[in-house]
PDB file of C-alpha atoms in Angstrom:
ATOM      1  CA  MET P   1     100.001 104.945 124.146  1.00 72.00           C
ATOM      2  CA  ASN P   2     103.410 105.322 125.746  1.00 75.00           C
ATOM      3  CA  SER P   3     105.717 104.500 122.823  1.00 80.00           C
ATOM      4  CA  ASP P   4     108.829 104.531 125.025  1.00 87.00           C
ATOM      5  CA  ARG P   5     107.336 102.425 127.819  1.00 92.00           C
ATOM      6  CA  PRO P   6     104.284 100.624 126.391  1.00 94.00           C
ATOM      7  CA  TRP P   7     104.054  98.457 129.506  1.00 94.00           C
ATOM      8  CA  ASP P   8     103.116 101.605 131.443  1.00 94.00           C
ATOM      9  CA  THR P   9     100.119 102.317 129.211  1.00 94.00           C
ATOM     10  CA  PRO P  10      96.898 102.362 131.280  1.00 94.00           C
ATOM     11  CA  GLU P  11      94.400  99.621 130.471  1.00 95.00           C
ATOM     12  CA  ALA P  12      91.784 102.151 129.391  1.00 95.00           C
ATOM     13  CA  ASP P  13      94.196 103.489 126.773  1.00 95.00           C
ATOM     14  CA  TRP P  14      95.209 100.196 125.198  1.00 95.00           C
ATOM     15  CA  ARG P  15      91.628  98.963 125.237  1.00 96.00           C
ATOM     16  CA  ALA P  16      90.552 102.130 123.415  1.00 95.00           C
ATOM     17  CA  ARG P  17      93.268 101.636 120.798  1.00 95.00           C
ATOM     18  CA  VAL P  18      92.384  97.994 120.237  1.00 96.00           C
ATOM     19  CA  GLY P  19      88.670  98.777 120.062  1.00 97.00           C
ATOM     20  CA  ARG P  20      88.966 101.715 117.677  1.00 97.00           C
ATOM     21  CA  VAL P  21      88.437  99.560 114.575  1.00 98.00           C
ATOM     22  CA  ARG P  22      87.473  95.901 114.865  1.00 98.00           C
ATOM     23  CA  ALA P  23      85.976  93.111 112.821  1.00 98.00           C
ATOM     24  CA  GLY P  24      82.218  92.814 113.210  1.00 98.00           C
ATOM     25  CA  ARG P  25      79.787  90.229 111.882  1.00 98.00           C
ATOM     26  CA  ALA P  26      81.112  87.708 109.398  1.00 98.00           C
ATOM     27  CA  LEU P  27      79.710  88.070 105.888  1.00 97.00           C
ATOM     28  CA  LYS P  28      80.721  84.704 104.456  1.00 94.00           C
ATOM     29  CA  PRO P  29      77.606  82.979 103.038  1.00 93.00           C
ATOM     30  CA  ASP P  30      76.615  79.458 104.045  1.00 93.00           C
ATOM     31  CA  ARG P  31      77.333  78.333 100.493  1.00 93.00           C
ATOM     32  CA  TRP P  32      78.776  79.896  97.372  1.00 93.00           C
ATOM     33  CA  PRO P  33      76.717  80.266  94.178  1.00 93.00           C
ATOM     34  CA  ASP P  34      76.669  77.508  91.575  1.00 93.00           C
ATOM     35  CA  GLY P  35      78.219  74.988  93.921  1.00 94.00           C
ATOM     36  CA  ALA P  36      81.586  76.758  94.062  1.00 94.00           C
ATOM     37  CA  ARG P  37      83.895  75.521  96.812  1.00 93.00           C
ATOM     38  CA  CYS P  38      85.379  78.943  97.504  1.00 91.00           C
ATOM     39  CA  ALA P  39      85.557  82.515  96.234  1.00 90.00           C
ATOM     40  CA  PHE P  40      88.383  85.007  95.963  1.00 87.00           C
ATOM     41  CA  ALA P  41      88.863  88.632  94.990  1.00 91.00           C
ATOM     42  CA  LEU P  42      91.722  89.367  92.608  1.00 96.00           C
ATOM     43  CA  SER P  43      93.166  92.863  92.934  1.00 98.00           C
ATOM     44  CA  PHE P  44      96.192  94.872  91.860  1.00 98.00           C
ATOM     45  CA  ASP P  45      97.730  98.005  93.393  1.00 98.00           C
ATOM     46  CA  CYS P  46      98.878 100.299  90.578  1.00 98.00           C
ATOM     47  CA  ASP P  47     101.217 102.538  92.551  1.00 98.00           C
ATOM     48  CA  HIS P  48     103.506 103.213  89.576  1.00 98.00           C
ATOM     49  CA  GLU P  49     105.510 106.427  90.103  1.00 98.00           C
ATOM     50  CA  THR P  50     103.747 107.222  93.384  1.00 98.00           C
ATOM     51  CA  PHE P  51     105.626 104.370  95.055  1.00 94.00           C
ATOM     52  CA  GLU P  52     108.504 106.877  94.960  1.00 95.00           C
ATOM     53  CA  LEU P  53     106.605 110.182  94.985  1.00 98.00           C
ATOM     54  CA  GLY P  54     104.586 109.230  98.054  1.00 97.00           C
ATOM     55  CA  THR P  55     107.779 109.114 100.107  1.00 93.00           C
ATOM     56  CA  GLY P  56     108.633 112.693  99.160  1.00 95.00           C
ATOM     57  CA  ARG P  57     111.417 111.612  96.824  1.00 94.00           C
ATOM     58  CA  ALA P  58     111.780 111.584  93.042  1.00 95.00           C
ATOM     59  CA  ALA P  59     114.778 109.464  92.043  1.00 93.00           C
ATOM     60  CA  ILE P  60     114.718 109.123  88.253  1.00 96.00           C
ATOM     61  CA  GLY P  61     115.580 105.430  88.270  1.00 93.00           C
ATOM     62  CA  ARG P  62     112.827 104.558  90.735  1.00 91.00           C
ATOM     63  CA  LEU P  63     110.312 106.655  88.803  1.00 97.00           C
ATOM     64  CA  ALA P  64     111.184 104.615  85.703  1.00 97.00           C
ATOM     65  CA  TRP P  65     110.666 101.473  87.768  1.00 93.00           C
ATOM     66  CA  GLY P  66     107.166 102.753  88.515  1.00 96.00           C
ATOM     67  CA  GLU P  67     106.547 103.628  84.871  1.00 98.00           C
ATOM     68  CA  PHE P  68     107.242 100.008  83.937  1.00 98.00           C
ATOM     69  CA  GLY P  69     104.127  98.995  85.848  1.00 97.00           C
ATOM     70  CA  ARG P  70     101.874 101.175  83.725  1.00 98.00           C
ATOM     71  CA  ARG P  71     103.701 100.703  80.427  1.00 98.00           C
ATOM     72  CA  THR P  72     104.342  96.964  80.577  1.00 98.00           C
ATOM     73  CA  GLY P  73     103.038  95.315  83.732  1.00 97.00           C
ATOM     74  CA  VAL P  74      99.366  96.289  83.613  1.00 99.00           C
ATOM     75  CA  PRO P  75      98.940  95.462  79.889  1.00 99.00           C
ATOM     76  CA  ARG P  76     100.358  91.993  80.537  1.00 98.00           C
ATOM     77  CA  ILE P  77      98.009  91.513  83.483  1.00 98.00           C
ATOM     78  CA  LEU P  78      95.034  92.630  81.401  1.00 99.00           C
ATOM     79  CA  ASP P  79      95.999  90.112  78.736  1.00 99.00           C
ATOM     80  CA  VAL P  80      96.108  87.268  81.257  1.00 98.00           C
ATOM     81  CA  LEU P  81      92.761  88.288  82.769  1.00 99.00           C
ATOM     82  CA  ALA P  82      91.154  88.464  79.328  1.00 99.00           C
ATOM     83  CA  ARG P  83      92.418  85.010  78.372  1.00 98.00           C
ATOM     84  CA  GLN P  84      91.014  83.587  81.608  1.00 97.00           C
ATOM     85  CA  ASN P  85      87.776  85.614  81.382  1.00 97.00           C
ATOM     86  CA  VAL P  86      88.318  87.021  84.883  1.00 97.00           C
ATOM     87  CA  THR P  87      87.512  90.502  86.172  1.00 98.00           C
ATOM     88  CA  ALA P  88      89.520  92.180  88.916  1.00 99.00           C
ATOM     89  CA  SER P  89      89.922  95.373  90.927  1.00 99.00           C
ATOM     90  CA  PHE P  90      92.732  97.860  90.301  1.00 99.00           C
ATOM     91  CA  PHE P  91      93.496 100.261  93.168  1.00 99.00           C
ATOM     92  CA  VAL P  92      95.095 103.419  91.806  1.00 99.00           C
ATOM     93  CA  PRO P  93      96.570 106.441  93.617  1.00 99.00           C
ATOM     94  CA  ALA P  94      95.010 109.508  91.998  1.00 99.00           C
ATOM     95  CA  VAL P  95      98.376 110.971  91.006  1.00 99.00           C
ATOM     96  CA  ALA P  96      99.326 107.696  89.304  1.00 99.00           C
ATOM     97  CA  GLY P  97      96.172 108.080  87.225  1.00 99.00           C
ATOM     98  CA  LEU P  98      96.719 111.763  86.517  1.00 99.00           C
ATOM     99  CA  ILE P  99     100.228 111.135  85.173  1.00 99.00           C
ATOM    100  CA  GLU P 100      98.738 109.238  82.239  1.00 98.00           C
ATOM    101  CA  PRO P 101      94.901 109.171  82.377  1.00 98.00           C
ATOM    102  CA  ASP P 102      94.542 107.284  79.096  1.00 98.00           C
ATOM    103  CA  ALA P 103      96.204 104.277  80.720  1.00 98.00           C
ATOM    104  CA  LEU P 104      93.086 103.747  82.851  1.00 99.00           C
ATOM    105  CA  LYS P 105      90.845 103.262  79.830  1.00 98.00           C
ATOM    106  CA  PRO P 106      91.996  99.730  78.919  1.00 99.00           C
ATOM    107  CA  ILE P 107      91.288  98.707  82.514  1.00 99.00           C
ATOM    108  CA  THR P 108      87.741 100.033  82.590  1.00 99.00           C
ATOM    109  CA  ASP P 109      87.001  99.031  78.991  1.00 99.00           C
ATOM    110  CA  ALA P 110      87.723  95.432  79.979  1.00 99.00           C
ATOM    111  CA  GLY P 111      85.129  95.645  82.768  1.00 98.00           C
ATOM    112  CA  HIS P 112      87.536  95.881  85.681  1.00 99.00           C
ATOM    113  CA  GLU P 113      86.992  98.051  88.746  1.00 99.00           C
ATOM    114  CA  ILE P 114      89.055 101.111  89.683  1.00 99.00           C
ATOM    115  CA  GLY P 115      89.357 101.743  93.429  1.00 99.00           C
ATOM    116  CA  VAL P 116      90.827 104.558  95.528  1.00 99.00           C
ATOM    117  CA  HIS P 117      94.380 104.019  96.800  1.00 99.00           C
ATOM    118  CA  GLY P 118      95.278 107.404  98.248  1.00 99.00           C
ATOM    119  CA  TRP P 119      96.131 110.664  96.531  1.00 99.00           C
ATOM    120  CA  ILE P 120      99.882 110.153  96.055  1.00 99.00           C
ATOM    121  CA  HIS P 121     100.338 106.875  97.959  1.00 98.00           C
ATOM    122  CA  GLU P 122     100.692 108.828 101.208  1.00 98.00           C
ATOM    123  CA  ASN P 123     100.928 107.203 104.623  1.00 96.00           C
ATOM    124  CA  THR P 124      97.505 107.993 106.088  1.00 96.00           C
ATOM    125  CA  SER P 125      98.574 107.039 109.605  1.00 95.00           C
ATOM    126  CA  LEU P 126     100.605 110.276 109.676  1.00 95.00           C
ATOM    127  CA  LEU P 127      97.712 112.562 108.694  1.00 98.00           C
ATOM    128  CA  ASP P 128      95.227 114.553 110.748  1.00 98.00           C
ATOM    129  CA  ARG P 129      91.554 113.883 110.053  1.00 98.00           C
ATOM    130  CA  ALA P 130      90.925 116.984 107.932  1.00 99.00           C
ATOM    131  CA  THR P 131      93.907 116.343 105.662  1.00 99.00           C
ATOM    132  CA  GLU P 132      93.074 112.666 105.269  1.00 99.00           C
ATOM    133  CA  ARG P 133      89.453 113.458 104.409  1.00 99.00           C
ATOM    134  CA  ASP P 134      90.492 116.052 101.847  1.00 99.00           C
ATOM    135  CA  LEU P 135      92.935 113.696 100.125  1.00 99.00           C
ATOM    136  CA  MET P 136      90.469 110.797 100.118  1.00 99.00           C
ATOM    137  CA  LEU P 137      87.747 112.970  98.609  1.00 99.00           C
ATOM    138  CA  ARG P 138      90.091 114.493  96.027  1.00 99.00           C
ATOM    139  CA  ALA P 139      91.342 111.052  95.041  1.00 99.00           C
ATOM    140  CA  ARG P 140      87.827 109.708  94.572  1.00 99.00           C
ATOM    141  CA  ASP P 141      86.736 112.749  92.566  1.00 99.00           C
ATOM    142  CA  ALA P 142      89.839 112.639  90.362  1.00 99.00           C
ATOM    143  CA  LEU P 143      89.371 108.959  89.542  1.00 99.00           C
ATOM    144  CA  GLN P 144      85.695 109.568  88.793  1.00 99.00           C
ATOM    145  CA  ASP P 145      86.604 112.415  86.448  1.00 99.00           C
ATOM    146  CA  MET P 146      89.118 110.213  84.632  1.00 99.00           C
ATOM    147  CA  THR P 147      86.975 107.078  84.348  1.00 98.00           C
ATOM    148  CA  GLY P 148      83.404 108.365  84.378  1.00 98.00           C
ATOM    149  CA  THR P 149      82.545 106.033  87.273  1.00 98.00           C
ATOM    150  CA  GLU P 150      82.540 106.867  90.975  1.00 99.00           C
ATOM    151  CA  PRO P 151      84.808 104.450  92.873  1.00 99.00           C
ATOM    152  CA  VAL P 152      83.075 102.428  95.577  1.00 99.00           C
ATOM    153  CA  GLY P 153      86.155 100.647  96.942  1.00 99.00           C
ATOM    154  CA  HIS P 154      88.964 102.008  99.108  1.00 99.00           C
ATOM    155  CA  ARG P 155      92.375 100.597  99.932  1.00 99.00           C
ATOM    156  CA  ALA P 156      94.772 102.579 102.098  1.00 98.00           C
ATOM    157  CA  ALA P 157      98.219 103.113 100.602  1.00 96.00           C
ATOM    158  CA  ASN P 158     100.732 100.746 102.205  1.00 92.00           C
ATOM    159  CA  TRP P 159      97.713  99.332 104.067  1.00 94.00           C
ATOM    160  CA  ASP P 160      98.466 101.949 106.740  1.00 92.00           C
ATOM    161  CA  LEU P 161      95.340 103.387 108.382  1.00 97.00           C
ATOM    162  CA  SER P 162      94.810 106.172 110.867  1.00 97.00           C
ATOM    163  CA  GLY P 163      92.247 106.029 113.629  1.00 96.00           C
ATOM    164  CA  ASP P 164      89.949 108.064 111.373  1.00 98.00           C
ATOM    165  CA  THR P 165      90.284 106.129 108.108  1.00 98.00           C
ATOM    166  CA  ILE P 166      87.332 103.772 108.445  1.00 98.00           C
ATOM    167  CA  ASP P 167      85.021 106.518 109.742  1.00 99.00           C
ATOM    168  CA  LEU P 168      85.941 108.573 106.668  1.00 99.00           C
ATOM    169  CA  VAL P 169      85.386 105.609 104.353  1.00 99.00           C
ATOM    170  CA  ALA P 170      81.880 105.277 105.803  1.00 99.00           C
ATOM    171  CA  GLU P 171      81.217 109.032 105.800  1.00 98.00           C
ATOM    172  CA  LEU P 172      82.179 109.402 102.137  1.00 98.00           C
ATOM    173  CA  GLY P 173      79.925 106.542 101.102  1.00 98.00           C
ATOM    174  CA  PHE P 174      82.370 103.845 100.041  1.00 99.00           C
ATOM    175  CA  ALA P 175      80.813 100.382  99.888  1.00 99.00           C
ATOM    176  CA  TYR P 176      83.910  98.574 101.053  1.00 99.00           C
ATOM    177  CA  ASP P 177      87.464  98.837 102.299  1.00 99.00           C
ATOM    178  CA  SER P 178      90.284  96.427 101.488  1.00 99.00           C
ATOM    179  CA  SER P 179      93.189  97.267 103.787  1.00 98.00           C
ATOM    180  CA  MET P 180      92.858  95.057 106.876  1.00 97.00           C
ATOM    181  CA  MET P 181      93.679  91.536 107.981  1.00 97.00           C
ATOM    182  CA  ALA P 182      91.307  90.379 110.733  1.00 97.00           C
ATOM    183  CA  ASP P 183      89.961  87.409 108.731  1.00 97.00           C
ATOM    184  CA  ASP P 184      90.343  85.641 105.414  1.00 93.00           C
ATOM    185  CA  SER P 185      86.676  86.187 104.509  1.00 95.00           C
ATOM    186  CA  CYS P 186      84.640  89.381 104.307  1.00 97.00           C
ATOM    187  CA  TYR P 187      83.274  91.034 107.433  1.00 98.00           C
ATOM    188  CA  GLU P 188      81.613  94.265 108.521  1.00 99.00           C
ATOM    189  CA  LEU P 189      83.842  96.890 110.110  1.00 99.00           C
ATOM    190  CA  LEU P 190      83.125  98.279 113.568  1.00 99.00           C
ATOM    191  CA  SER P 191      84.162 101.745 114.718  1.00 98.00           C
ATOM    192  CA  ASP P 192      84.346 102.076 118.507  1.00 97.00           C
ATOM    193  CA  GLY P 193      82.147  98.999 118.705  1.00 97.00           C
ATOM    194  CA  GLN P 194      79.449 100.330 116.380  1.00 98.00           C
ATOM    195  CA  PRO P 195      78.646  98.829 112.944  1.00 98.00           C
ATOM    196  CA  THR P 196      79.757 101.095 110.096  1.00 98.00           C
ATOM    197  CA  GLY P 197      77.965  99.412 107.202  1.00 98.00           C
ATOM    198  CA  VAL P 198      81.354  99.157 105.469  1.00 99.00           C
ATOM    199  CA  VAL P 199      82.349  95.735 104.177  1.00 99.00           C
ATOM    200  CA  GLU P 200      85.970  94.702 104.619  1.00 99.00           C
ATOM    201  CA  ILE P 201      87.479  92.570 101.848  1.00 98.00           C
ATOM    202  CA  PRO P 202      90.588  91.542 103.759  1.00 97.00           C
ATOM    203  CA  VAL P 203      94.166  91.490 102.539  1.00 97.00           C
ATOM    204  CA  ASP P 204      97.231  89.732 103.873  1.00 94.00           C
ATOM    205  CA  TRP P 205     100.933  90.100 103.201  1.00 90.00           C
ATOM    206  CA  VAL P 206     101.352  86.395 102.427  1.00 87.00           C
ATOM    207  CA  ARG P 207      98.875  86.809  99.559  1.00 88.00           C
ATOM    208  CA  ASP P 208     100.708  89.838  98.148  1.00 90.00           C
ATOM    209  CA  ASP P 209     103.365  89.273  95.498  1.00 87.00           C
ATOM    210  CA  ALA P 210     105.467  92.173  96.813  1.00 84.00           C
ATOM    211  CA  VAL P 211     106.566  90.095  99.797  1.00 82.00           C
ATOM    212  CA  TYR P 212     108.160  87.545  97.496  1.00 83.00           C
ATOM    213  CA  LEU P 213     109.085  89.358  94.301  1.00 81.00           C
ATOM    214  CA  LEU P 214     109.667  93.047  95.055  1.00 80.00           C
ATOM    215  CA  PHE P 215     113.372  93.775  95.296  1.00 77.00           C
ATOM    216  CA  ASN P 216     113.757  96.917  97.385  1.00 73.00           C
ATOM    217  CA  ARG P 217     117.254  98.140  98.136  1.00 69.00           C
ATOM    218  CA  GLU P 218     116.196 100.851 100.591  1.00 68.00           C
ATOM    219  CA  PRO P 219     115.332  99.590 103.099  1.00 67.00           C
ATOM    220  CA  PRO P 220     116.673  96.123 102.199  1.00 67.00           C
ATOM    221  CA  THR P 221     113.813  94.277 103.850  1.00 66.00           C
ATOM    222  CA  ARG P 222     112.229  92.481 100.900  1.00 67.00           C
ATOM    223  CA  PRO P 223     114.416  89.759  99.405  1.00 68.00           C
ATOM    224  CA  TRP P 224     113.911  88.685  95.824  1.00 71.00           C
ATOM    225  CA  THR P 225     112.395  85.214  95.501  1.00 80.00           C
ATOM    226  CA  SER P 226     112.240  83.071  92.395  1.00 81.00           C
ATOM    227  CA  PRO P 227     108.767  82.512  90.889  1.00 80.00           C
ATOM    228  CA  GLU P 228     109.344  78.763  91.230  1.00 85.00           C
ATOM    229  CA  ALA P 229     109.806  79.121  94.982  1.00 83.00           C
ATOM    230  CA  VAL P 230     106.648  81.234  95.253  1.00 80.00           C
ATOM    231  CA  PHE P 231     104.579  78.635  93.412  1.00 80.00           C
ATOM    232  CA  ASP P 232     106.010  75.882  95.634  1.00 79.00           C
TER     233      ASP P 232
END
């Protein structure tokens, strides 16, 4: 692609980019079990300190902000899930787990899933294939070592994918990815038009609390919103 003059990009080039990863067959069933009207997947991204570390910075105040998530936020979430008898998926950068491995135990003991969310919350769209593969494999192995269970789910940090991400997810044997937004129900991912066997459990910014509640002063692009306004 011509980033300076995208209108000069040849058709073959933009078609190749668009077709690199696409949504394939829909996987929504004709009806949900037990007469349910709908289904949803509840998940949490436990970036913690890697929200800062993954940018190459280490401001003490922002690291403490990340520590709050592990120390206070996750225990509160686990309490709510237990009271409602609901299980969920927790996507954890490997470094966030390695900082305090014992903090993963309450999650798995409660029957929740741990999924891969990068090594240090790195931007995968900036990586070459070999580096991305190495980090994805290391992250999966580290989480398996800490929890005793091999992760089967993958979510790219920042939901940023490279052209190789989905091929690597398939190659390394993940059952599903949860980083893309082509539908609001599950679908199979295609790579260059070919089925990958990887299920996509789609995400969307409007269903992420960060859009509404995460105050971020640098860059100042995410305004703080009251919980009442979010519920409305």
